[in-house]
PDB file of C-alpha atoms in Angstrom:
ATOM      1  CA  UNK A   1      97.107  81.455  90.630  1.00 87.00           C
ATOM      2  CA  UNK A   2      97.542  85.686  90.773  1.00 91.00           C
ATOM      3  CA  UNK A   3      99.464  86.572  93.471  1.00 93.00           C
ATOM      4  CA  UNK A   4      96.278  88.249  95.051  1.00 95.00           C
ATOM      5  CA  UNK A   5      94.206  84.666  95.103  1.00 95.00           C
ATOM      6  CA  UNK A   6      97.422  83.260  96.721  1.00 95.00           C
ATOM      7  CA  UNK A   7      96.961  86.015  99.494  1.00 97.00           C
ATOM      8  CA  UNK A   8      93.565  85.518  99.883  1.00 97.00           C
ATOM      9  CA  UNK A   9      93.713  81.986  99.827  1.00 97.00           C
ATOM     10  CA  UNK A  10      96.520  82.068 103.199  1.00 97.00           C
ATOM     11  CA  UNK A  11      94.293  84.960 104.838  1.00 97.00           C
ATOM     12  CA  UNK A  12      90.900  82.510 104.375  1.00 97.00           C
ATOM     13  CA  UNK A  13      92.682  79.447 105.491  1.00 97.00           C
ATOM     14  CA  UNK A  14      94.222  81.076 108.771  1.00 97.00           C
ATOM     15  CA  UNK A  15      91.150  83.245 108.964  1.00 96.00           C
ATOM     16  CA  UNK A  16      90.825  81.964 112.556  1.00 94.00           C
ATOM     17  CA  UNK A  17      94.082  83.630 113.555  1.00 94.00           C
ATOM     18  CA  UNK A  18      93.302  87.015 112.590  1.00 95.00           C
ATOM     19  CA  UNK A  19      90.521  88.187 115.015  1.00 89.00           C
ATOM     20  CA  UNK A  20      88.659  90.877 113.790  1.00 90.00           C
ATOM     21  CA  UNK A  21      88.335  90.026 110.141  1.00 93.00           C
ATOM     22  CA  UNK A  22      85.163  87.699 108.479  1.00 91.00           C
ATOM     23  CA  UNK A  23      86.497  86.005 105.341  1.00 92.00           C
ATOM     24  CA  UNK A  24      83.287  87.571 104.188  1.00 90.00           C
ATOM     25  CA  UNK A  25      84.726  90.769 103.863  1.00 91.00           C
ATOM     26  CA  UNK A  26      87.807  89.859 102.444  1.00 93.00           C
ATOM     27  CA  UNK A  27      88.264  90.828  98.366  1.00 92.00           C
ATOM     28  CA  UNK A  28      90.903  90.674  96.000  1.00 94.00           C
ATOM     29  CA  UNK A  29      90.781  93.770  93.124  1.00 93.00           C
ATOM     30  CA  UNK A  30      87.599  95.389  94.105  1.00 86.00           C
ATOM     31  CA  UNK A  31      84.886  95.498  97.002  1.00 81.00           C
ATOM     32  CA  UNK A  32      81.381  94.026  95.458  1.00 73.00           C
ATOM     33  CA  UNK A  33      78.635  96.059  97.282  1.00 68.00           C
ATOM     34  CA  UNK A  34      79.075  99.730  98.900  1.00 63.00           C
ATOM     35  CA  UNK A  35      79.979  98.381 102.681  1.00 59.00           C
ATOM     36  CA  UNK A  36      77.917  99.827 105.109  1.00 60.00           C
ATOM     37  CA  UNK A  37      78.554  96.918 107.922  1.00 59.00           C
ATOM     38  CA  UNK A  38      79.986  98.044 111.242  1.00 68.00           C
ATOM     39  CA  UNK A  39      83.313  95.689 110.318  1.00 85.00           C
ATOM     40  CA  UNK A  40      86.882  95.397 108.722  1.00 92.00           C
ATOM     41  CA  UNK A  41      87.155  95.296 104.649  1.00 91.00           C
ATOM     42  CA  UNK A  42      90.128  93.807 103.790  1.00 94.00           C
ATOM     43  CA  UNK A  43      90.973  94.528  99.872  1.00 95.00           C
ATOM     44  CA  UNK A  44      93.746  92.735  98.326  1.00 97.00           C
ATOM     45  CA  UNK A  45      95.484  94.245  95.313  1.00 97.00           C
ATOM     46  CA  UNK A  46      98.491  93.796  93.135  1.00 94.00           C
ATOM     47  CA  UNK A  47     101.235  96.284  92.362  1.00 91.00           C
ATOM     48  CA  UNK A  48     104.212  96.292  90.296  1.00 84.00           C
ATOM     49  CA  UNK A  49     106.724  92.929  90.816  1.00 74.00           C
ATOM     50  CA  UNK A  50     110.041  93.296  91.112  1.00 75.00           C
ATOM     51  CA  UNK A  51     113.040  90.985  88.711  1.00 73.00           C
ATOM     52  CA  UNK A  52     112.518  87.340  88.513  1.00 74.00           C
ATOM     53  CA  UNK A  53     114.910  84.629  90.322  1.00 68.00           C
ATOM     54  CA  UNK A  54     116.687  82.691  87.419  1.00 70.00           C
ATOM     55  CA  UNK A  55     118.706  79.238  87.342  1.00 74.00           C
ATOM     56  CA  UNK A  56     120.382  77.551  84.600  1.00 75.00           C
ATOM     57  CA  UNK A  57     118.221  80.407  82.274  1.00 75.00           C
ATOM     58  CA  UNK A  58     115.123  79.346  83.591  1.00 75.00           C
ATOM     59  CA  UNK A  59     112.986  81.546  86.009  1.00 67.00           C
ATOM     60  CA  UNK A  60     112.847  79.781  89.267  1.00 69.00           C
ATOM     61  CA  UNK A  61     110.647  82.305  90.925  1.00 74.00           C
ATOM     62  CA  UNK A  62     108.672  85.354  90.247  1.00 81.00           C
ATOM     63  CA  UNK A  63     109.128  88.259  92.734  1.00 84.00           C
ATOM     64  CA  UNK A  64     105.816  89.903  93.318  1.00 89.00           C
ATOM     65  CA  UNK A  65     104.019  92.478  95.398  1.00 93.00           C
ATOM     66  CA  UNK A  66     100.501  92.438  97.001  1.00 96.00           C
ATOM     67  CA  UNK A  67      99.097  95.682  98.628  1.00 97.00           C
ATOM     68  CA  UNK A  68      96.707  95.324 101.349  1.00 98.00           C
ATOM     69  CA  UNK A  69      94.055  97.916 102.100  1.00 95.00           C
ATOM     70  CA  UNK A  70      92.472  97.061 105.368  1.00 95.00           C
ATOM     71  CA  UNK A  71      89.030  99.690 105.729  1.00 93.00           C
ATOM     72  CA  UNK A  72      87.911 100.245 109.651  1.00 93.00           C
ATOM     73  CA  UNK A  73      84.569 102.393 110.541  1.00 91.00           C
ATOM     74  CA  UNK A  74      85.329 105.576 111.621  1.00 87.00           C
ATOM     75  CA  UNK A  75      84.324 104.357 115.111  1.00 88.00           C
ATOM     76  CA  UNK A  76      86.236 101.155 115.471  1.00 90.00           C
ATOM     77  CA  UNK A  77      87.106 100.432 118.887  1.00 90.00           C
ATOM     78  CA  UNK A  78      88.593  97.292 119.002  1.00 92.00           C
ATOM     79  CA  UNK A  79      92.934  97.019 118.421  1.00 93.00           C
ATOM     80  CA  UNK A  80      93.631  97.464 115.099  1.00 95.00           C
ATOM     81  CA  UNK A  81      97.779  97.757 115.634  1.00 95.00           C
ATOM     82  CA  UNK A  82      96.958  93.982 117.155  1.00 95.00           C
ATOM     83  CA  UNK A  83      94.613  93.034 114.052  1.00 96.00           C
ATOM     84  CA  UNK A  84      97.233  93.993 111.754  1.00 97.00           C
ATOM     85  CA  UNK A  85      99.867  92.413 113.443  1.00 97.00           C
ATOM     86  CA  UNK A  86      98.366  89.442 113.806  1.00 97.00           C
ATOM     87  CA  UNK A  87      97.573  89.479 110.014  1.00 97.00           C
ATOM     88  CA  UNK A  88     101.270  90.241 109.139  1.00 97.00           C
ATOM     89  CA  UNK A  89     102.176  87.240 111.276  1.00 97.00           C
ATOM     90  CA  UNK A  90     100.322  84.577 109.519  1.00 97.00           C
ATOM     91  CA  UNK A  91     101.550  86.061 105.951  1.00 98.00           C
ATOM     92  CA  UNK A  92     104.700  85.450 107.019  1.00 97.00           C
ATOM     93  CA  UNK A  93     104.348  82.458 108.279  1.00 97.00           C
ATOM     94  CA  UNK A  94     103.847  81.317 104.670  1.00 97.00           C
ATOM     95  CA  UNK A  95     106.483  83.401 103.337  1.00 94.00           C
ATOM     96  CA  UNK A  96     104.871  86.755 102.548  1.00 96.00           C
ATOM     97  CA  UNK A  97     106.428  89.619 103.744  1.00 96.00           C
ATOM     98  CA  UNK A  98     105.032  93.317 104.722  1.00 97.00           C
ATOM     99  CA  UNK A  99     107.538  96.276 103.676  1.00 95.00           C
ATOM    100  CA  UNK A 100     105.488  98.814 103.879  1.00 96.00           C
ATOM    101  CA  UNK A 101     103.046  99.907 106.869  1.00 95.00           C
ATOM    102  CA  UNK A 102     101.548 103.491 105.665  1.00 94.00           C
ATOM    103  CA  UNK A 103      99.828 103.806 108.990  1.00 93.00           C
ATOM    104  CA  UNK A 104      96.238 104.945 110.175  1.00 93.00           C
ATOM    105  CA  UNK A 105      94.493 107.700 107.684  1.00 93.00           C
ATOM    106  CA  UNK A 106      90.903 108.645 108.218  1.00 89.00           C
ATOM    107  CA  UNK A 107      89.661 109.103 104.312  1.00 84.00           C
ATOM    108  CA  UNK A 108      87.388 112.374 103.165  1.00 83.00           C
ATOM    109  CA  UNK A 109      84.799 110.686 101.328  1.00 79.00           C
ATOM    110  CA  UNK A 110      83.731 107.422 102.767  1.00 75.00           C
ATOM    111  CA  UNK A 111      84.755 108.201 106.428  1.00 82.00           C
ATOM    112  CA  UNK A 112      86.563 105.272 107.191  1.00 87.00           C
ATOM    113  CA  UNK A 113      89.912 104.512 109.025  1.00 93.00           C
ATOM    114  CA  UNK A 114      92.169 103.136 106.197  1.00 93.00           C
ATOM    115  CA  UNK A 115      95.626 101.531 106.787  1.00 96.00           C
ATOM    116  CA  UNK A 116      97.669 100.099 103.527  1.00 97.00           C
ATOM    117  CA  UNK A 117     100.275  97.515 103.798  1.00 97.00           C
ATOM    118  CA  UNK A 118     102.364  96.667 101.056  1.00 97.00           C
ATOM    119  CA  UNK A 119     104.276  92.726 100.885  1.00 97.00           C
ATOM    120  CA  UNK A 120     106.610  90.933  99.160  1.00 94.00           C
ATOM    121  CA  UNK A 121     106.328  87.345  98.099  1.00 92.00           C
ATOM    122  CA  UNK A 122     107.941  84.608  95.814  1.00 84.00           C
ATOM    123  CA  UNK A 123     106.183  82.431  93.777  1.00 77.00           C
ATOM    124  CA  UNK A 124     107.530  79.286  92.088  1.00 71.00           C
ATOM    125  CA  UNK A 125     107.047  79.149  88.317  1.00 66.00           C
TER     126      UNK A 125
END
């Protein structure tokens, strides 16, 4: 399983836990159809990995990276600090971690509120 499936998989299992988001609108490398809904796109993507865990020269685990790209309309009102934190919350609870919180950015061309997280996660080999 790609480490953005494995992401996807936790955020559509726990989906209930992260008000705010429709597992319909969550999608891993690219969004299907040009969204025009008044709700939260959630796109999963992979960036570089960091060094492998090794044991008796064998790779125990695989150190990789997911970024998160969470897409809000320009006229969102509900908490989005809360819907992200909730989100980091049940990553973690299964052992994904977010390093990197770029913060609230309203784009040019589409006109949405964007926010990209960036997280860390093992996974066994």
């Amino acid at each position: 399983m790609t480490p953005a499936a494995y992401v996807y998989r936790i955020i559509a299992d726990n989906i209930a836990s992260i008000p705010g988001i429709d597992v319909d609108h969550v999608y891993t490398f690219y969004i299907d159809d040009d969204p025009v809904a008044p709700d939260v796109f959630v796109l999963i993507t992979e960036t570089v990995g960091m060094s492998d865990d090794y044991g008796n020269n064998e790779t125990v685990y695989s150190n990789k990276r997911v970024q998160i790209d969470l897409y809000y309309p320009k006229d969102y009102d509900q908490d989005m600090a809360e819907l992200e934190r909730q989100l980091k919350q049940v990553l973690r609870d299964h052992d994904v971690y977010c390093y990197s919180d770029a913060g609230h950015v309203l784009t040019l061309d589409s006109k949405n509120i964007t926010n990209t997280l960036k997280f860390n996660l093992k996974m066994e080999e």
